[in-house]
CSV table of C-alpha atoms in Angstrom, one decimal:
chain,number,residue,atom,x,y,z
A,283,GLN,CA,53.2,17.7,-57.7
A,284,SER,CA,51.3,20.8,-56.6
A,285,ALA,CA,48.7,22.7,-58.6
A,286,LEU,CA,49.7,26.0,-60.1
A,287,THR,CA,48.5,29.0,-58.1
A,288,GLN,CA,45.8,31.2,-59.6
A,289,PRO,CA,43.7,33.9,-57.9
A,290,PRO,CA,40.2,32.5,-57.1
A,291,SER,CA,38.5,35.5,-58.7
A,292,ALA,CA,39.0,38.4,-61.0
A,293,SER,CA,36.6,41.0,-62.4
A,294,GLY,CA,36.3,43.9,-64.8
A,295,SER,CA,33.8,46.1,-66.5
A,296,PRO,CA,32.9,45.7,-70.2
A,297,GLY,CA,35.6,47.2,-72.4
A,298,GLN,CA,38.3,47.0,-69.6
A,299,SER,CA,41.3,44.7,-69.5
A,300,VAL,CA,41.9,42.1,-66.8
A,301,THR,CA,44.9,39.9,-66.2
A,302,ILE,CA,44.9,36.5,-64.5
A,303,SER,CA,48.1,35.2,-63.1
A,304,CYS,CA,49.4,31.6,-62.8
A,305,THR,CA,52.3,31.0,-60.5
A,306,GLY,CA,54.3,27.8,-60.5
A,307,THR,CA,57.9,26.8,-60.1
A,308,SER,CA,61.1,26.3,-62.1
A,309,SER,CA,59.9,22.6,-62.5
A,310,ASP,CA,56.8,23.6,-64.5
A,311,VAL,CA,55.9,27.2,-65.6
A,312,GLY,CA,59.5,28.5,-65.3
A,313,GLY,CA,61.1,25.5,-66.9
A,314,TYR,CA,59.3,25.2,-70.1
A,315,ASN,CA,57.4,27.4,-72.7
A,316,SER,CA,54.5,25.1,-72.3
A,317,VAL,CA,51.7,27.1,-70.6
A,318,SER,CA,48.2,26.8,-71.9
A,319,TRP,CA,44.9,28.5,-70.8
A,320,TYR,CA,41.4,27.0,-70.9
A,321,GLN,CA,38.0,28.8,-70.6
A,322,GLN,CA,35.1,26.9,-69.1
A,323,HIS,CA,31.6,28.3,-69.0
A,324,PRO,CA,29.3,26.8,-66.3
A,325,GLY,CA,28.2,23.3,-67.3
A,326,LYS,CA,30.3,23.3,-70.5
A,327,VAL,CA,33.4,21.6,-71.8
A,328,PRO,CA,36.7,23.4,-71.3
A,329,LYS,CA,38.0,25.3,-74.4
A,330,LEU,CA,41.7,25.9,-75.3
A,331,MET,CA,42.3,29.7,-75.4
A,332,ILE,CA,46.1,30.0,-75.4
A,333,TYR,CA,48.9,27.5,-75.9
A,334,ASP,CA,52.7,27.6,-75.8
A,335,VAL,CA,52.5,30.6,-73.5
A,336,SER,CA,51.2,33.1,-76.1
A,337,LYS,CA,49.8,31.4,-79.1
A,338,ARG,CA,46.1,31.6,-80.0
A,339,PRO,CA,44.2,28.7,-81.7
A,340,SER,CA,42.2,29.5,-84.7
A,341,GLY,CA,38.9,31.1,-83.8
A,342,VAL,CA,40.0,32.6,-80.4
A,343,PRO,CA,39.6,36.4,-80.5
A,344,ASP,CA,42.8,38.4,-80.3
A,345,ARG,CA,41.4,40.1,-77.2
A,346,PHE,CA,43.0,37.1,-75.4
A,347,SER,CA,46.7,37.1,-75.0
A,348,GLY,CA,49.3,35.2,-72.9
A,349,SER,CA,52.7,35.9,-71.5
A,350,LYS,CA,55.2,34.5,-69.0
A,351,SER,CA,57.9,35.9,-66.8
A,352,GLY,CA,60.0,33.6,-64.7
A,353,ASN,CA,57.7,31.2,-62.8
A,354,THR,CA,54.5,33.2,-63.5
A,355,ALA,CA,52.3,33.1,-66.6
A,356,SER,CA,49.5,35.5,-67.3
A,357,LEU,CA,46.4,35.6,-69.3
A,358,THR,CA,45.1,39.1,-70.3
A,359,VAL,CA,41.6,39.6,-71.7
A,360,SER,CA,41.3,43.0,-73.3
A,361,GLY,CA,38.0,44.7,-74.2
A,362,LEU,CA,36.0,42.6,-71.8
A,363,GLN,CA,32.7,41.3,-73.1
A,364,ALA,CA,29.9,39.7,-71.2
A,365,GLU,CA,30.6,36.3,-72.8
A,366,ASP,CA,34.1,36.3,-71.3
A,367,GLU,CA,32.6,35.6,-67.9
A,368,ALA,CA,33.8,32.1,-67.2
A,369,ASP,CA,36.3,30.1,-65.2
A,370,TYR,CA,39.8,30.1,-66.5
A,371,TYR,CA,42.5,27.5,-65.9
A,372,CYS,CA,46.2,27.6,-66.6
A,373,SER,CA,48.2,24.5,-67.3
A,374,SER,CA,51.9,23.7,-67.6
A,375,TYR,CA,54.0,20.8,-68.7
A,376,ALA,CA,55.9,19.5,-65.6
A,377,GLY,CA,58.2,16.8,-66.8
A,378,PHE,CA,56.3,14.1,-68.6
A,379,ASN,CA,53.2,15.2,-66.8
A,380,VAL,CA,51.0,18.2,-66.7
A,381,VAL,CA,49.6,20.3,-63.9
A,382,PHE,CA,46.6,22.6,-63.8
A,383,GLY,CA,46.0,25.7,-61.8
A,384,GLY,CA,43.1,25.9,-59.3
A,385,GLY,CA,41.1,28.1,-61.6
A,386,THR,CA,40.0,31.8,-61.7
A,387,LYS,CA,36.4,32.9,-61.9
A,388,LEU,CA,36.2,35.9,-64.1
A,389,THR,CA,33.2,38.2,-63.6
A,390,VAL,CA,32.2,40.9,-66.0
A,391,LEU,CA,30.6,43.6,-63.9
B,114,GLU,CA,36.6,17.7,-87.7
B,115,VAL,CA,38.3,16.3,-84.7
B,116,GLN,CA,35.8,14.7,-82.3
B,117,LEU,CA,36.0,12.8,-79.1
B,118,GLU,CA,32.9,11.0,-78.1
B,119,GLN,CA,32.6,9.7,-74.5
B,120,SER,CA,30.4,7.1,-73.0
B,121,GLY,CA,27.3,8.1,-71.1
B,122,VAL,CA,26.2,8.8,-67.6
B,123,GLU,CA,27.3,6.2,-64.9
B,124,VAL,CA,25.7,5.6,-61.5
B,125,LYS,CA,27.5,3.0,-59.4
B,126,LYS,CA,27.7,1.8,-55.9
B,127,PRO,CA,30.9,1.9,-53.7
B,128,GLY,CA,33.1,-1.1,-54.4
B,129,GLU,CA,31.9,-1.6,-58.0
B,130,SER,CA,34.2,-1.5,-61.0
B,131,LEU,CA,33.8,0.8,-63.9
B,132,LYS,CA,35.2,1.4,-67.4
B,133,ILE,CA,34.4,4.5,-69.4
B,134,SER,CA,35.4,5.1,-72.9
B,135,CYS,CA,36.5,7.9,-75.3
B,136,ARG,CA,36.3,7.3,-79.1
B,137,GLY,CA,38.1,9.6,-81.5
B,138,SER,CA,37.4,10.5,-85.1
B,139,GLY,CA,38.4,13.0,-87.7
B,140,TYR,CA,42.1,12.6,-87.2
B,141,ILE,CA,44.8,9.9,-87.1
B,142,PHE,CA,43.8,8.6,-83.7
B,143,PRO,CA,46.8,6.4,-82.8
B,144,GLY,CA,49.2,9.3,-83.3
B,145,TYR,CA,48.1,11.5,-80.5
B,146,TRP,CA,48.2,11.1,-76.8
B,147,ILE,CA,44.8,11.2,-75.1
B,148,ALA,CA,44.6,12.8,-71.6
B,149,TRP,CA,42.0,12.2,-68.9
B,150,VAL,CA,40.9,15.1,-66.7
B,151,ARG,CA,38.8,14.9,-63.5
B,152,GLN,CA,36.5,17.7,-62.4
B,153,MET,CA,34.9,17.0,-59.0
B,154,PRO,CA,31.6,18.9,-58.3
B,155,GLY,CA,32.2,22.6,-58.0
B,156,LYS,CA,36.0,22.1,-58.3
B,157,GLY,CA,38.8,22.7,-60.8
B,158,LEU,CA,40.4,20.5,-63.4
B,159,GLU,CA,42.8,17.8,-62.4
B,160,TRP,CA,45.2,16.0,-64.7
B,161,MET,CA,44.9,12.2,-64.3
B,162,GLY,CA,47.2,10.8,-66.9
B,163,VAL,CA,47.7,10.2,-70.6
B,164,ILE,CA,47.8,7.3,-72.9
B,165,TYR,CA,49.3,6.9,-76.4
B,166,PRO,CA,46.9,4.7,-78.4
B,167,ASP,CA,49.5,3.5,-80.9
B,168,ASP,CA,51.5,1.5,-78.3
B,169,SER,CA,49.4,2.0,-75.1
B,170,GLN,CA,52.2,3.9,-73.3
B,171,THR,CA,50.8,5.5,-70.2
B,172,ARG,CA,51.9,8.3,-67.9
B,173,TYR,CA,49.9,8.8,-64.7
B,174,SER,CA,49.8,11.8,-62.4
B,175,PRO,CA,51.2,10.9,-59.0
B,176,SER,CA,47.8,11.6,-57.5
B,177,PHE,CA,46.1,9.0,-59.6
B,178,GLU,CA,48.8,6.3,-60.0
B,179,GLY,CA,47.5,3.0,-58.7
B,180,GLN,CA,43.9,4.5,-58.4
B,181,VAL,CA,42.9,4.2,-62.0
B,182,SER,CA,44.0,2.3,-65.1
B,183,LEU,CA,44.2,3.6,-68.7
B,184,SER,CA,44.0,1.4,-71.7
B,185,ALA,CA,43.5,1.7,-75.5
B,186,ASP,CA,42.2,-0.3,-78.5
B,187,LYS,CA,43.5,1.5,-81.5
B,188,SER,CA,41.6,-0.8,-83.8
B,189,ILE,CA,38.4,1.0,-82.8
B,190,ASN,CA,40.0,4.4,-82.0
B,191,THR,CA,39.0,4.1,-78.4
B,192,VAL,CA,40.7,4.7,-75.0
B,193,TYR,CA,39.4,3.7,-71.6
B,194,LEU,CA,39.6,4.9,-68.0
B,195,GLN,CA,38.9,2.1,-65.5
B,196,TRP,CA,38.4,1.7,-61.8
B,197,SER,CA,38.5,-1.7,-60.0
B,198,SER,CA,36.7,-0.5,-56.8
B,199,LEU,CA,34.9,2.8,-56.8
B,200,THR,CA,34.5,5.1,-53.7
B,201,ALA,CA,32.2,8.0,-53.2
B,202,SER,CA,35.2,10.3,-53.7
B,203,ASP,CA,35.3,9.2,-57.4
B,204,THR,CA,32.1,11.1,-58.0
B,205,ALA,CA,33.0,13.6,-60.7
B,206,MET,CA,32.9,14.6,-64.4
B,207,PHE,CA,35.6,12.9,-66.4
B,208,TYR,CA,36.9,14.4,-69.6
B,209,CYS,CA,39.1,12.9,-72.3
B,210,ALA,CA,41.1,15.4,-74.4
B,211,ARG,CA,43.5,15.2,-77.3
B,212,LEU,CA,47.1,16.2,-76.4
B,213,SER,CA,48.8,18.2,-79.1
B,214,GLY,CA,52.3,19.5,-79.3
B,215,LEU,CA,55.5,17.8,-78.2
B,216,TRP,CA,56.7,16.7,-74.8
B,217,HIS,CA,59.5,19.0,-73.6
B,218,THR,CA,58.6,21.8,-75.9
B,219,GLY,CA,54.9,22.4,-75.4
B,220,VAL,CA,51.8,20.3,-74.9
B,221,TYR,CA,48.2,21.4,-74.7
B,222,LEU,CA,44.7,19.9,-74.9
B,223,ASP,CA,43.1,21.1,-78.2
B,224,SER,CA,40.0,19.0,-78.4
B,225,TRP,CA,37.8,17.7,-75.6
B,226,GLY,CA,35.1,15.1,-75.2
B,227,GLN,CA,31.8,16.1,-73.9
B,228,GLY,CA,32.5,14.5,-70.5
B,229,THR,CA,31.2,11.4,-68.6
B,230,PRO,CA,29.5,12.1,-65.3
B,231,VAL,CA,30.1,9.4,-62.7
B,232,THR,CA,28.2,9.2,-59.5
B,233,VAL,CA,29.1,6.7,-56.8
B,234,SER,CA,26.6,6.4,-54.1
B,235,SER,CA,25.2,3.7,-51.9
């Protein structure tokens, strides 16, 4: 199965909003409401930011939001802060298996 | 508090075998699938497979089927990732993570181990 498609990079200035896309197929993103997003700072362990397309775990700021339309899911970070600079990975259930996106490096300018 | 504690740094030679571990605590360990995720140097996350500690059911990513083996010992809350013959391309960080949610409706990795770095070099 192929990895989900994410842009390699995204950027925004502090206070701005940025949206990262994650494109799959009807066999993964489009077929299930099972998209999750992970944040990974350099040298650190990935952290769950969004699950079930748009739900936030306890402790994740509400500046992070998720959505999905067809085969494309999106992560929006509003009110960008310096600490949001990290790699972001989407993931989707794909029929008794899971597939990750290639990752997007978010830079806060 | 949910915690996943992984075994330490490994440095091996090509052709050697290896078994790394992931021990869970703070929750009912047998009741949650555990996933293994590979991250090669400077690269993204790759799903390797999952194991259900209660009955050792496994599901492998097609990319890793036959390349690695997952096992579990629920009596000590531990799962394992094993190679029979390492190659240089197995050099990576390996994470275990707890899978929450339900298959078909929504699954996600809500707690991660600290990672086990594996280096394979002659």
